[in-house]
Amino acid sequence: MTFARALATSLLLLVFATPSAHARDLQMVTAQTKAAAGGAALDRLNAIRLTYRLRQAGLEGTGTTLTDVMTGRTVTRFKLGPMSGAEGFDGRRTWFQDTAGIVTVPEGGDRRAQAVSAQYRNALAYWYPARTGPARIGFRIQLFRSRIKEALEVAPQGGLPFELWFDAQTKMLDRVIEVGATETRTTSYEDYRPTGGLLIAHRIRSSNAAAAFGTERVVTKVELNPVVADADFAVPPPPKPDFAFGRGARKSVQPFRFVNNHIYVDVKLNGRPFALLLDTGASNVITPTVARALRLRPVGDARVWGSGDASEAAAFARIDTVATGNVRFRNQLFAVVPLESLSEIEGVPFHGMIGYELFKRLVAKIDYDAHTVTLSDPAAWAPDGVGVPIPFVFNGTVPEIEGAIDGIEAAFDIDTGSRMSVGLYGPFVLRHGLRGRFTPSIETVTGWGLGGPSRGTVARVRRVRLGTIAINDVVVDMSRQTQGVLSHTAPSGSIGSGLLKRFRVTFDYPHQRIYLAPAARTHERDAYDRSGLWINQARGGFQVVDVVERSPAALAGLREGDTITAVDGAAASSMSLGIVRDRLRDGAPGTEIRLTILRERHIQVVALRLRDLF
């Protein structure tokens, strides 16, 4: 940019910053952009249906979107590779329908605010403000790729703020930018063509910060003022069950293995047995190793995020039969994600996860003491004597409950895939100054999952409230992640199996209730590692990945990169990673543990004495 252009742009910004100019120019921009898009023809528009070719995640398909511009109601239906589904807004609720026809109404996180802002845009309320609730609108000039954009900064009451960028020359909508709790999404509009007196964008691209998440719609047909009915936008009815219990049963009880505060259940995929992580925070996932064993042909090229900073590639495949315990599911969609490296973190072969798709169909009771999962047909189940009910809303596909932490109101995702008791997301921690409030504390690796390791500040809090249930003396992880799930601005955090294992937990997704019943560990003090080590499985033993400063491990001289080859004289090869981690966590303060370590080809023995770290 030349100095003259920079100076001219600065002067423009100064001019538009004056209050009187702001009102005049905002009115002028809205009038000019409406006239360019169709003017009087827009006044006659009641509804519009777009049919298009769809490209997303390396897949191709088709879709249709019907919008009632008088109310902002909308419905989209699509087919994309092995997937199909729908999503809509009925004027009050947003809903989505997955590839099996199962419907979810998400109201957690910032979903309600998203719906308010989407309704505002769908109703063209920046031109017709009486169609929706009020909004504050600001205006500025934006230079973008050597072109001037006239940007409206819109903040609907109860919605997410967003920006509408209009090209200063053509006056046509160029892009919409919205910053949400989980991502910043940009939708651009191109290739405008005349249709019935209107100019309609025939190429619409949506993306967030990662290009692999992008969606492209190429419009092939435009229908103006189609007849619409309430039923077009209504939440669809539930589909016919795609599962069955064997031998006339209505429930199934099966054991699970509890490793690193994670639940592993045996699942047969097309008749072959695999151990899958039971995770309320995830959808169905298998590794490429499993896909090859089943001779599947995954398609697509997407990216998925987890708790760490990095993302992973993902493809998709269908599995004909999925059986766990006495329940069999038909024709299930799985993401295929390269998560084999989690075997080193878990200490057991990692084959994948099963979550939302199971919980949405069945009532699931997890008995952490007995190490059993009971799956029940919702039609034959009653909540008699199963514990205290806690209502939840869906944050996407994850249950979210209301609660508090040391008196601070909070909202928590319930995530059986998290090993921690309570994980607090970075923005919530910063907003309430929790690192200064919750002391003493330590800085350490607190987890390891999709996206790599996650770091945080770990401390104890006096009380955590989940619904009406209060739990005292709880360990919390205050995330320091700047990417991934733990950096989201909503909800406040998550509740993991570290805390859930104190109860018998029943998930009733059909009625959006979680029930907590007392168990053997309900009143136990929350335990946390007493060594200051994070160790992973490695060739020849356990690799030291992180050492907490001034911890027993640090005082004993352990370093990152050391390999533990024996524990109290027993070869590491004869012990599981989970057992060693449990020993370092649950061993009584004052217990001495002797570790044989390999460092730069030299063997040495060190002794550490366990103690509480905070």
Coordinates of C-alpha atoms in Angstrom, one line a residue:
M1 CA 0.0 0.0 0.0
T2 CA 1.4 3.4 -0.9
F3 CA 1.6 6.2 1.6
A4 CA -1.0 8.2 -0.2
R5 CA -3.5 5.3 -0.2
A6 CA -2.8 4.6 3.5
L7 CA -3.4 8.3 4.3
A8 CA -6.6 8.4 2.3
T9 CA -7.9 5.3 4.0
S10 CA -7.1 6.8 7.4
L11 CA -9.0 9.9 6.5
L12 CA -12.0 7.9 5.4
L13 CA -12.0 6.0 8.8
L14 CA -11.9 9.4 10.6
V15 CA -14.8 10.7 8.6
F16 CA -17.0 7.7 9.3
A17 CA -16.2 7.8 13.0
T18 CA -18.2 10.9 13.6
P19 CA -21.7 10.2 15.1
S20 CA -23.7 12.3 12.6
A21 CA -21.8 10.8 9.6
H22 CA -22.3 7.3 11.0
A23 CA -26.1 7.6 11.0
R24 CA -26.3 9.1 7.5
D25 CA -23.8 6.7 6.0
L26 CA -25.4 3.6 7.6
Q27 CA -28.8 4.6 6.1
M28 CA -27.2 5.3 2.8
V29 CA -25.3 1.9 2.7
T30 CA -28.4 -0.1 3.6
A31 CA -30.5 1.8 1.0
Q32 CA -27.9 1.3 -1.8
T33 CA -27.2 -2.3 -1.0
K34 CA -30.9 -3.2 -1.0
A35 CA -31.4 -1.4 -4.3
A36 CA -28.4 -3.2 -5.9
A37 CA -29.8 -6.6 -4.7
G38 CA -33.2 -6.1 -6.2
G39 CA -34.9 -3.1 -4.5
A40 CA -38.7 -3.4 -5.1
A41 CA -38.3 -7.1 -6.1
L42 CA -37.0 -7.8 -2.6
D43 CA -40.2 -6.3 -1.2
R44 CA -42.1 -8.9 -3.0
L45 CA -39.9 -11.8 -1.9
N46 CA -41.5 -14.1 0.8
A47 CA -39.4 -17.2 0.4
I48 CA -36.6 -18.7 -1.6
R49 CA -35.4 -22.2 -2.4
L50 CA -31.8 -22.9 -3.6
T51 CA -30.7 -26.2 -5.1
Y52 CA -27.0 -26.7 -5.4
R53 CA -24.0 -28.9 -5.8
L54 CA -22.2 -29.4 -2.5
R55 CA -18.5 -29.9 -1.8
Q56 CA -17.2 -30.5 1.7
A57 CA -14.4 -32.5 3.4
G58 CA -13.3 -34.0 0.1
L59 CA -16.8 -35.2 -0.7
E60 CA -19.3 -34.2 -3.3
G61 CA -23.1 -34.2 -3.2
T62 CA -26.2 -32.1 -3.5
G63 CA -28.4 -30.0 -1.2
T64 CA -31.4 -27.7 -1.0
T65 CA -32.1 -24.8 1.3
L66 CA -35.6 -23.4 1.8
T67 CA -35.8 -20.0 3.6
D68 CA -38.8 -18.1 4.7
V69 CA -37.4 -14.6 4.6
M70 CA -40.4 -13.1 6.4
T71 CA -39.7 -15.0 9.6
G72 CA -36.1 -16.2 9.2
R73 CA -37.1 -19.9 9.3
T74 CA -35.0 -22.2 7.2
V75 CA -34.3 -25.9 6.4
T76 CA -31.5 -27.5 4.6
R77 CA -31.3 -31.1 3.4
F78 CA -28.2 -32.7 1.9
K79 CA -26.5 -35.8 0.6
L80 CA -22.8 -35.9 0.7
G81 CA -20.8 -39.0 0.0
P82 CA -21.8 -41.7 2.6
M83 CA -23.6 -39.1 4.6
S84 CA -27.0 -37.5 4.5
G85 CA -28.9 -35.2 6.9
A86 CA -30.8 -32.1 7.5
E87 CA -30.8 -29.0 9.7
G88 CA -33.3 -26.3 10.3
F89 CA -34.8 -23.5 12.4
D90 CA -38.5 -23.5 13.1
G91 CA -38.7 -20.0 14.3
R92 CA -37.9 -21.0 17.9
R93 CA -35.5 -23.9 17.9
T94 CA -32.5 -25.0 15.8
W95 CA -32.3 -28.7 15.1
F96 CA -30.2 -31.1 13.1
Q97 CA -30.8 -34.6 11.8
D98 CA -27.9 -37.0 11.4
T99 CA -27.4 -39.6 8.7
A100 CA -29.5 -42.2 10.7
G101 CA -32.4 -39.8 11.0
I102 CA -31.8 -39.1 14.7
V103 CA -32.7 -35.5 15.6
T104 CA -31.0 -33.3 18.1
V105 CA -32.0 -29.8 19.3
P106 CA -28.7 -28.1 20.4
E107 CA -29.2 -25.3 23.0
G108 CA -25.8 -25.4 24.9
G109 CA -22.7 -23.4 24.3
D110 CA -23.5 -20.4 22.1
R111 CA -26.1 -22.3 20.1
R112 CA -29.0 -20.1 21.1
A113 CA -27.1 -17.0 20.2
Q114 CA -26.1 -18.5 16.9
A115 CA -29.8 -19.2 16.1
V116 CA -30.7 -15.6 16.9
S117 CA -28.1 -14.2 14.5
A118 CA -28.9 -16.7 11.8
Q119 CA -32.6 -15.8 12.0
Y120 CA -31.6 -12.1 11.7
R121 CA -29.6 -12.7 8.5
N122 CA -32.2 -15.1 7.0
A123 CA -34.9 -12.6 7.5
L124 CA -32.8 -9.9 5.8
A125 CA -33.4 -7.8 8.9
Y126 CA -30.6 -5.4 8.0
W127 CA -33.0 -4.2 5.3
Y128 CA -36.2 -5.1 7.1
P129 CA -35.6 -4.6 10.8
A130 CA -39.2 -5.1 11.8
R131 CA -39.0 -8.8 10.9
T132 CA -36.9 -9.8 14.0
G133 CA -35.8 -8.5 17.3
P134 CA -33.7 -5.3 17.7
A135 CA -30.0 -5.1 16.9
R136 CA -27.2 -2.6 17.3
I137 CA -25.6 -1.7 14.0
G138 CA -22.2 0.0 13.5
F139 CA -20.5 0.9 10.3
R140 CA -16.9 1.2 9.0
I141 CA -14.8 1.2 5.9
Q142 CA -12.7 -2.0 5.4
L143 CA -9.9 -2.3 2.9
F144 CA -9.6 -6.0 1.8
R145 CA -7.4 -7.3 -1.1
S146 CA -7.2 -3.8 -2.6
R147 CA -10.9 -3.3 -2.6
I148 CA -13.0 -1.2 -0.3
K149 CA -15.7 -2.9 1.7
E150 CA -18.6 -1.2 3.5
A151 CA -18.8 -3.3 6.7
L152 CA -21.9 -3.4 8.9
E153 CA -21.2 -4.5 12.5
V154 CA -24.4 -6.2 13.7
A155 CA -25.2 -7.2 17.2
P156 CA -28.7 -8.7 17.4
Q157 CA -30.2 -8.7 20.9
G158 CA -29.4 -12.1 22.4
G159 CA -27.3 -13.1 19.4
L160 CA -23.7 -13.4 18.3
P161 CA -22.1 -10.2 16.8
F162 CA -21.3 -10.6 13.2
E163 CA -20.2 -8.4 10.2
L164 CA -21.7 -8.0 6.8
W165 CA -19.2 -6.8 4.2
F166 CA -20.6 -5.2 1.1
D167 CA -18.4 -4.3 -1.9
A168 CA -18.2 -0.5 -2.2
Q169 CA -18.4 -0.6 -6.0
T170 CA -21.1 -3.3 -6.7
K171 CA -22.9 -2.8 -3.4
M172 CA -23.4 -6.6 -3.3
L173 CA -22.9 -8.7 -0.1
D174 CA -19.3 -10.0 -0.3
R175 CA -19.0 -11.9 3.0
V176 CA -20.4 -12.6 6.5
I177 CA -17.9 -13.0 9.4
E178 CA -19.1 -14.4 12.7
V179 CA -17.0 -15.1 15.8
G180 CA -18.5 -17.9 17.9
A181 CA -17.4 -19.9 20.9
T182 CA -15.7 -22.6 18.9
E183 CA -14.6 -20.9 15.7
T184 CA -14.6 -17.8 13.5
R185 CA -16.7 -18.7 10.4
T186 CA -16.6 -16.7 7.1
T187 CA -19.2 -17.1 4.4
S188 CA -18.4 -15.5 1.0
Y189 CA -20.8 -14.8 -1.8
E190 CA -19.8 -14.8 -5.5
D191 CA -21.0 -15.1 -9.0
Y192 CA -24.1 -13.0 -8.7
R193 CA -26.7 -13.7 -11.5
P194 CA -30.1 -12.0 -12.2
T195 CA -33.2 -14.1 -11.3
G196 CA -36.7 -12.6 -11.2
G197 CA -35.5 -9.1 -10.7
L198 CA -33.0 -10.1 -7.9
L199 CA -29.3 -10.7 -8.0
I200 CA -28.6 -14.1 -6.4
A201 CA -25.1 -15.4 -5.5
H202 CA -24.5 -18.7 -7.3
R203 CA -21.3 -19.7 -5.5
I204 CA -21.3 -19.6 -1.7
R205 CA -18.2 -20.7 0.3
S206 CA -18.1 -21.2 4.1
S207 CA -14.9 -21.8 6.1
N208 CA -13.2 -21.3 9.4
A209 CA -9.5 -20.9 10.1
A210 CA -8.7 -24.3 8.6
A211 CA -9.3 -24.5 4.9
A212 CA -10.1 -28.3 5.2
F213 CA -13.3 -27.4 7.0
G214 CA -14.6 -25.4 4.0
T215 CA -18.0 -25.9 2.3
E216 CA -18.8 -24.8 -1.3
R217 CA -22.3 -24.6 -2.7
V218 CA -22.7 -24.0 -6.5
V219 CA -26.3 -23.1 -7.1
T220 CA -28.0 -24.9 -10.0
K221 CA -31.6 -23.8 -9.4
V222 CA -33.4 -20.8 -7.8
E223 CA -37.1 -20.8 -6.9
L224 CA -38.6 -17.5 -5.8
N225 CA -41.7 -17.5 -3.5
P226 CA -42.3 -21.2 -3.3
V227 CA -45.3 -22.2 -1.1
V228 CA -44.1 -22.8 2.4
A229 CA -45.8 -24.4 5.4
D230 CA -44.9 -24.8 9.1
A231 CA -44.2 -28.5 8.5
D232 CA -41.4 -27.6 6.2
F233 CA -39.3 -26.2 9.1
A234 CA -40.6 -28.3 12.0
V235 CA -38.4 -30.6 14.1
P236 CA -38.7 -34.0 12.3
P237 CA -40.2 -37.0 14.2
P238 CA -37.8 -39.7 15.5
P239 CA -36.9 -42.5 13.0
K240 CA -37.7 -46.1 13.3
P241 CA -35.1 -47.9 15.6
D242 CA -32.0 -49.2 13.8
F243 CA -31.0 -51.3 16.8
A244 CA -32.3 -54.5 18.3
F245 CA -31.7 -56.5 21.5
G246 CA -31.1 -60.2 21.2
R247 CA -33.4 -62.9 22.4
G248 CA -36.3 -60.6 23.2
A249 CA -34.3 -58.7 25.9
R250 CA -34.9 -55.0 26.6
K251 CA -31.5 -54.3 28.2
S252 CA -27.9 -55.5 28.1
V253 CA -25.3 -55.5 30.9
Q254 CA -21.7 -55.8 30.0
P255 CA -18.3 -55.3 31.8
F256 CA -15.8 -52.6 30.9
R257 CA -12.2 -52.0 31.6
F258 CA -11.3 -48.8 33.4
V259 CA -7.9 -47.5 32.3
N260 CA -6.6 -44.1 33.0
N261 CA -10.1 -43.0 34.0
H262 CA -11.3 -44.1 30.6
I263 CA -14.0 -46.7 29.9
Y264 CA -13.3 -49.4 27.3
V265 CA -16.1 -51.6 26.1
D266 CA -15.9 -54.6 23.8
V267 CA -17.6 -53.9 20.5
K268 CA -17.9 -56.2 17.4
L269 CA -17.6 -54.4 14.1
N270 CA -18.8 -56.5 11.2
G271 CA -18.3 -59.5 13.6
R272 CA -14.7 -58.6 14.6
P273 CA -14.0 -57.7 18.3
F274 CA -12.3 -54.4 19.2
A275 CA -12.1 -52.4 22.5
L276 CA -13.5 -48.9 22.0
L277 CA -13.4 -45.9 24.3
L278 CA -16.9 -45.0 25.5
D279 CA -17.0 -41.2 25.2
T280 CA -20.0 -38.9 25.6
G281 CA -17.8 -36.2 24.1
A282 CA -17.3 -37.9 20.7
S283 CA -19.0 -39.5 17.8
N284 CA -18.2 -42.9 16.3
V285 CA -14.5 -43.1 15.4
I286 CA -12.2 -46.0 14.3
T287 CA -8.5 -45.9 13.3
P288 CA -7.2 -46.6 9.8
T289 CA -5.7 -49.8 11.2
V290 CA -9.3 -51.0 12.1
A291 CA -10.6 -49.8 8.7
R292 CA -8.0 -51.9 6.9
A293 CA -8.8 -54.9 9.1
L294 CA -12.4 -54.6 8.1
R295 CA -11.5 -54.0 4.4
L296 CA -13.3 -50.7 4.4
R297 CA -12.7 -47.9 1.9
P298 CA -13.0 -44.6 3.7
V299 CA -13.8 -41.5 1.6
G300 CA -13.4 -37.8 2.3
D301 CA -10.7 -35.5 3.6
A302 CA -11.8 -33.5 6.7
R303 CA -10.0 -32.2 9.8
V304 CA -11.0 -32.8 13.4
W305 CA -9.9 -31.1 16.6
G306 CA -9.5 -32.4 20.1
S307 CA -8.1 -31.2 23.3
G308 CA -4.6 -30.4 22.0
D309 CA -3.2 -27.8 19.7
A310 CA -3.1 -29.9 16.5
S311 CA -5.8 -31.3 14.3
E312 CA -6.0 -34.7 12.6
A313 CA -7.2 -35.9 9.2
A314 CA -10.5 -37.7 9.0
A315 CA -12.3 -39.8 6.4
F316 CA -15.6 -41.6 6.6
A317 CA -16.9 -45.2 6.2
R318 CA -20.0 -47.2 7.0
I319 CA -20.0 -50.4 9.0
D320 CA -22.7 -52.9 8.4
T321 CA -23.1 -54.2 11.9
V322 CA -22.0 -52.8 15.3
A323 CA -22.7 -55.0 18.3
T324 CA -21.9 -54.4 22.0
G325 CA -23.2 -56.6 24.7
N326 CA -26.6 -57.9 23.6
V327 CA -27.4 -54.9 21.3
R328 CA -26.8 -54.8 17.6
F329 CA -26.9 -51.6 15.4
R330 CA -27.2 -51.5 11.6
N331 CA -25.4 -49.5 8.9
Q332 CA -23.4 -47.1 11.2
L333 CA -21.3 -44.2 10.0
F334 CA -17.8 -43.9 11.5
A335 CA -15.1 -41.3 11.1
V336 CA -11.7 -42.8 10.3
V337 CA -9.0 -40.9 12.2
P338 CA -5.3 -41.8 12.7
L339 CA -5.3 -42.2 16.5
E340 CA -3.0 -45.2 16.8
S341 CA -0.5 -43.1 18.7
L342 CA -2.9 -42.9 21.6
S343 CA -1.9 -46.5 22.4
E344 CA 1.3 -45.1 23.8
I345 CA -0.6 -42.7 26.0
E346 CA -3.3 -45.2 27.1
G347 CA -1.0 -48.2 27.5
V348 CA -3.5 -50.4 25.7
P349 CA -4.2 -50.8 21.9
F350 CA -6.4 -47.9 20.8
H351 CA -8.9 -48.8 18.2
G352 CA -11.4 -46.0 18.3
M353 CA -14.4 -44.5 20.2
I354 CA -18.1 -44.9 20.4
G355 CA -20.3 -42.2 21.9
Y356 CA -23.2 -40.0 20.8
E357 CA -24.6 -42.5 18.4
L358 CA -25.0 -45.1 21.2
F359 CA -26.2 -42.7 23.9
K360 CA -28.8 -41.0 21.7
R361 CA -30.5 -44.3 21.0
L362 CA -30.4 -46.0 24.4
V363 CA -30.4 -45.2 28.2
A364 CA -26.9 -46.0 29.5
K365 CA -26.1 -46.6 33.2
I366 CA -22.4 -46.6 34.1
D367 CA -21.5 -48.3 37.4
Y368 CA -17.9 -47.3 38.0
D369 CA -17.6 -49.6 41.1
A370 CA -18.9 -52.7 39.4
H371 CA -17.2 -51.8 36.1
T372 CA -20.4 -52.4 34.1
V373 CA -22.5 -50.6 31.5
T374 CA -26.2 -51.3 31.3
L375 CA -27.9 -50.3 28.0
S376 CA -31.7 -50.2 28.1
D377 CA -34.4 -49.7 25.5
P378 CA -35.9 -46.2 26.3
A379 CA -39.4 -47.6 25.7
A380 CA -38.9 -50.1 28.5
W381 CA -37.0 -48.0 31.0
A382 CA -38.2 -46.0 34.0
P383 CA -36.1 -43.6 36.2
D384 CA -37.1 -45.3 39.4
G385 CA -34.4 -45.1 42.1
V386 CA -31.6 -44.3 39.7
G387 CA -30.5 -41.1 41.5
V388 CA -30.8 -37.4 41.5
P389 CA -31.9 -36.0 38.1
I390 CA -29.9 -33.2 36.4
P391 CA -31.4 -31.7 33.3
F392 CA -29.1 -31.0 30.4
V393 CA -29.1 -29.3 27.0
F394 CA -27.1 -30.4 24.0
N395 CA -24.0 -28.5 23.1
G396 CA -23.8 -30.0 19.6
T397 CA -24.0 -33.7 20.5
V398 CA -22.6 -33.4 24.0
P399 CA -24.7 -33.0 27.2
E400 CA -24.2 -29.7 29.0
I401 CA -25.4 -29.1 32.5
E402 CA -25.7 -26.0 34.8
G403 CA -23.5 -25.8 37.8
A404 CA -20.9 -23.8 39.7
I405 CA -17.4 -23.8 40.9
D406 CA -16.7 -22.2 44.3
G407 CA -19.8 -20.2 43.9
I408 CA -19.1 -19.0 40.3
E409 CA -22.0 -20.0 38.0
A410 CA -20.8 -22.2 35.2
A411 CA -21.9 -24.6 32.4
F412 CA -20.2 -27.9 32.0
D413 CA -20.1 -30.5 29.2
I414 CA -20.3 -34.0 30.5
D415 CA -17.4 -35.9 28.9
T416 CA -16.6 -39.5 29.9
G417 CA -13.7 -39.3 27.5
S418 CA -11.9 -36.8 29.8
R419 CA -9.7 -38.3 32.5
M420 CA -9.8 -35.2 34.7
S421 CA -12.4 -34.4 37.4
V422 CA -13.1 -30.9 36.2
G423 CA -11.5 -29.2 33.2
L424 CA -12.0 -25.4 33.0
Y425 CA -11.5 -23.8 29.5
G426 CA -9.0 -21.0 29.1
P427 CA -11.4 -18.1 28.5
F428 CA -13.5 -18.9 31.6
V429 CA -10.3 -19.1 33.7
L430 CA -9.1 -15.8 32.5
R431 CA -12.5 -14.1 32.7
H432 CA -12.7 -14.9 36.4
G433 CA -9.0 -14.7 37.4
L434 CA -9.1 -18.3 38.7
R435 CA -5.3 -18.9 38.6
G436 CA -4.9 -16.3 41.3
R437 CA -7.9 -17.5 43.2
F438 CA -7.2 -21.2 43.3
T439 CA -3.9 -21.8 45.0
P440 CA -1.6 -23.5 45.6
S441 CA -1.3 -25.0 42.2
I442 CA 1.1 -26.7 39.7
E443 CA 1.8 -26.4 36.0
T444 CA 1.8 -29.6 34.1
V445 CA 0.7 -31.8 31.3
T446 CA -2.9 -32.6 32.2
G447 CA -4.1 -34.8 29.3
W448 CA -3.2 -36.2 26.0
G449 CA -5.7 -36.9 23.2
L450 CA -6.7 -35.9 19.7
G451 CA -4.4 -33.1 18.9
G452 CA -1.6 -34.0 21.3
P453 CA -0.8 -33.0 24.9
S454 CA -2.7 -30.4 26.8
R455 CA -1.2 -28.3 29.5
G456 CA -2.8 -26.6 32.4
T457 CA -2.7 -25.3 36.0
V458 CA -4.0 -27.8 38.5
A459 CA -5.4 -26.9 41.9
R460 CA -8.0 -27.9 44.4
V461 CA -11.3 -26.0 44.9
R462 CA -13.6 -26.2 47.9
R463 CA -16.8 -27.1 46.1
V464 CA -18.2 -28.0 42.7
R465 CA -21.9 -28.0 42.1
L466 CA -23.6 -30.1 39.4
G467 CA -27.2 -29.3 39.2
T468 CA -28.4 -29.6 42.8
I469 CA -25.5 -31.9 43.9
A470 CA -22.5 -30.4 45.6
I471 CA -19.1 -32.2 45.7
N472 CA -16.4 -31.0 48.1
D473 CA -12.6 -30.8 47.7
V474 CA -12.3 -31.3 43.9
V475 CA -9.2 -31.2 41.7
V476 CA -9.6 -28.8 38.7
D477 CA -7.5 -28.4 35.5
M478 CA -7.3 -24.7 34.3
S479 CA -6.4 -25.0 30.7
R480 CA -3.6 -23.1 29.1
Q481 CA -4.4 -24.3 25.5
T482 CA -4.9 -21.7 22.8
Q483 CA -6.2 -24.1 20.2
G484 CA -8.8 -26.9 20.2
V485 CA -11.7 -27.7 22.5
L486 CA -10.1 -26.4 25.7
S487 CA -9.8 -22.9 24.2
H488 CA -13.5 -22.5 23.5
T489 CA -15.3 -19.5 25.1
A490 CA -18.4 -21.6 25.9
P491 CA -19.2 -23.6 27.9
S492 CA -17.1 -23.0 31.0
G493 CA -15.5 -26.4 31.0
S494 CA -16.2 -30.1 31.3
I495 CA -16.8 -32.8 33.9
G496 CA -14.8 -36.0 33.3
S497 CA -14.6 -39.5 34.7
G498 CA -12.3 -38.4 37.5
L499 CA -15.4 -36.9 39.1
L500 CA -18.1 -39.1 37.6
K501 CA -16.5 -42.2 39.0
R502 CA -17.7 -41.2 42.4
F503 CA -21.3 -42.0 41.3
R504 CA -23.4 -44.4 39.4
V505 CA -24.3 -42.3 36.4
T506 CA -27.3 -42.8 34.1
F507 CA -27.6 -41.0 30.8
D508 CA -31.1 -40.6 29.5
Y509 CA -30.6 -38.7 26.2
P510 CA -34.2 -39.1 25.0
H511 CA -35.4 -37.0 28.0
Q512 CA -32.3 -35.0 28.4
R513 CA -31.5 -36.1 32.0
I514 CA -28.4 -37.3 33.8
Y515 CA -29.0 -39.2 37.0
L516 CA -26.3 -39.3 39.7
A517 CA -26.6 -42.0 42.5
P518 CA -24.2 -42.3 45.5
A519 CA -21.5 -45.0 45.1
A520 CA -18.5 -46.3 47.2
R521 CA -16.3 -43.3 46.3
T522 CA -18.8 -40.5 46.5
H523 CA -17.3 -39.0 49.6
E524 CA -13.6 -39.8 48.9
R525 CA -11.1 -37.0 48.6
D526 CA -10.3 -36.3 45.0
A527 CA -6.9 -37.9 44.2
Y528 CA -4.2 -36.5 41.9
D529 CA -0.8 -37.7 40.9
R530 CA 1.7 -37.5 43.8
S531 CA 4.9 -38.0 41.9
G532 CA 5.0 -35.0 39.5
L533 CA 5.4 -37.3 36.4
W534 CA 3.6 -37.7 33.2
I535 CA 4.7 -41.0 31.6
N536 CA 3.7 -42.7 28.3
Q537 CA 4.3 -46.2 27.0
A538 CA 7.6 -46.6 25.2
R539 CA 9.9 -49.2 23.8
G540 CA 11.6 -50.8 26.8
G541 CA 9.4 -49.2 29.5
F542 CA 7.7 -45.9 30.2
Q543 CA 9.0 -42.6 28.8
V544 CA 9.0 -39.5 31.1
V545 CA 7.3 -36.8 29.1
D546 CA 6.8 -34.1 31.7
V547 CA 8.2 -33.4 35.2
V548 CA 6.6 -30.9 37.5
E549 CA 9.0 -28.3 39.0
R550 CA 10.0 -29.0 42.7
S551 CA 7.9 -32.3 42.7
P552 CA 9.2 -35.6 44.1
A553 CA 10.2 -36.6 40.6
A554 CA 12.2 -33.4 40.1
L555 CA 13.9 -33.7 43.4
A556 CA 14.8 -37.3 42.6
G557 CA 16.6 -36.0 39.5
L558 CA 14.2 -37.4 36.8
R559 CA 14.2 -35.6 33.5
E560 CA 12.1 -35.5 30.4
G561 CA 13.2 -38.2 28.0
D562 CA 14.2 -40.7 30.7
T563 CA 12.9 -44.2 30.2
I564 CA 11.7 -46.0 33.3
T565 CA 12.7 -49.7 32.9
A566 CA 11.7 -51.0 36.3
V567 CA 9.5 -50.0 39.3
D568 CA 10.6 -51.2 42.7
G569 CA 12.7 -53.9 41.0
A570 CA 9.8 -55.2 38.8
A571 CA 10.5 -54.9 35.1
A572 CA 8.4 -52.3 33.3
S573 CA 7.5 -54.9 30.7
S574 CA 5.6 -56.8 33.3
M575 CA 3.4 -53.9 34.3
S576 CA 0.7 -51.9 32.6
L577 CA 0.9 -48.2 32.2
G578 CA -2.4 -47.7 33.9
I579 CA -1.3 -49.7 37.0
V580 CA 1.9 -47.6 37.3
R581 CA -0.1 -44.3 36.9
D582 CA -2.5 -45.5 39.6
R583 CA 0.3 -46.3 41.9
L584 CA 1.9 -42.8 41.5
R585 CA -1.5 -41.2 42.1
D586 CA -3.0 -43.4 44.9
G587 CA 0.1 -44.3 46.8
A588 CA 0.0 -42.9 50.4
P589 CA 2.0 -39.7 51.0
G590 CA 5.5 -40.7 52.2
T591 CA 5.6 -43.9 50.2
E592 CA 9.0 -44.4 48.6
I593 CA 9.2 -45.7 45.0
R594 CA 12.4 -46.8 43.4
L595 CA 12.7 -46.3 39.7
T596 CA 15.3 -47.8 37.4
I597 CA 15.8 -45.4 34.5
L598 CA 17.7 -45.4 31.2
R599 CA 19.3 -42.1 30.3
E600 CA 21.7 -41.7 27.4
R601 CA 22.6 -45.4 27.5
H602 CA 23.3 -45.3 31.2
I603 CA 21.3 -47.2 33.9
Q604 CA 20.7 -45.6 37.3
V605 CA 18.3 -46.1 40.2
V606 CA 16.5 -43.1 41.8
A607 CA 14.1 -43.0 44.7
L608 CA 11.2 -40.6 45.0
R609 CA 8.9 -40.1 47.9
L610 CA 5.2 -39.5 47.1
R611 CA 3.5 -36.4 48.5
D612 CA 0.6 -34.2 47.7
L613 CA 1.6 -31.5 45.2
F614 CA -0.9 -28.9 46.2

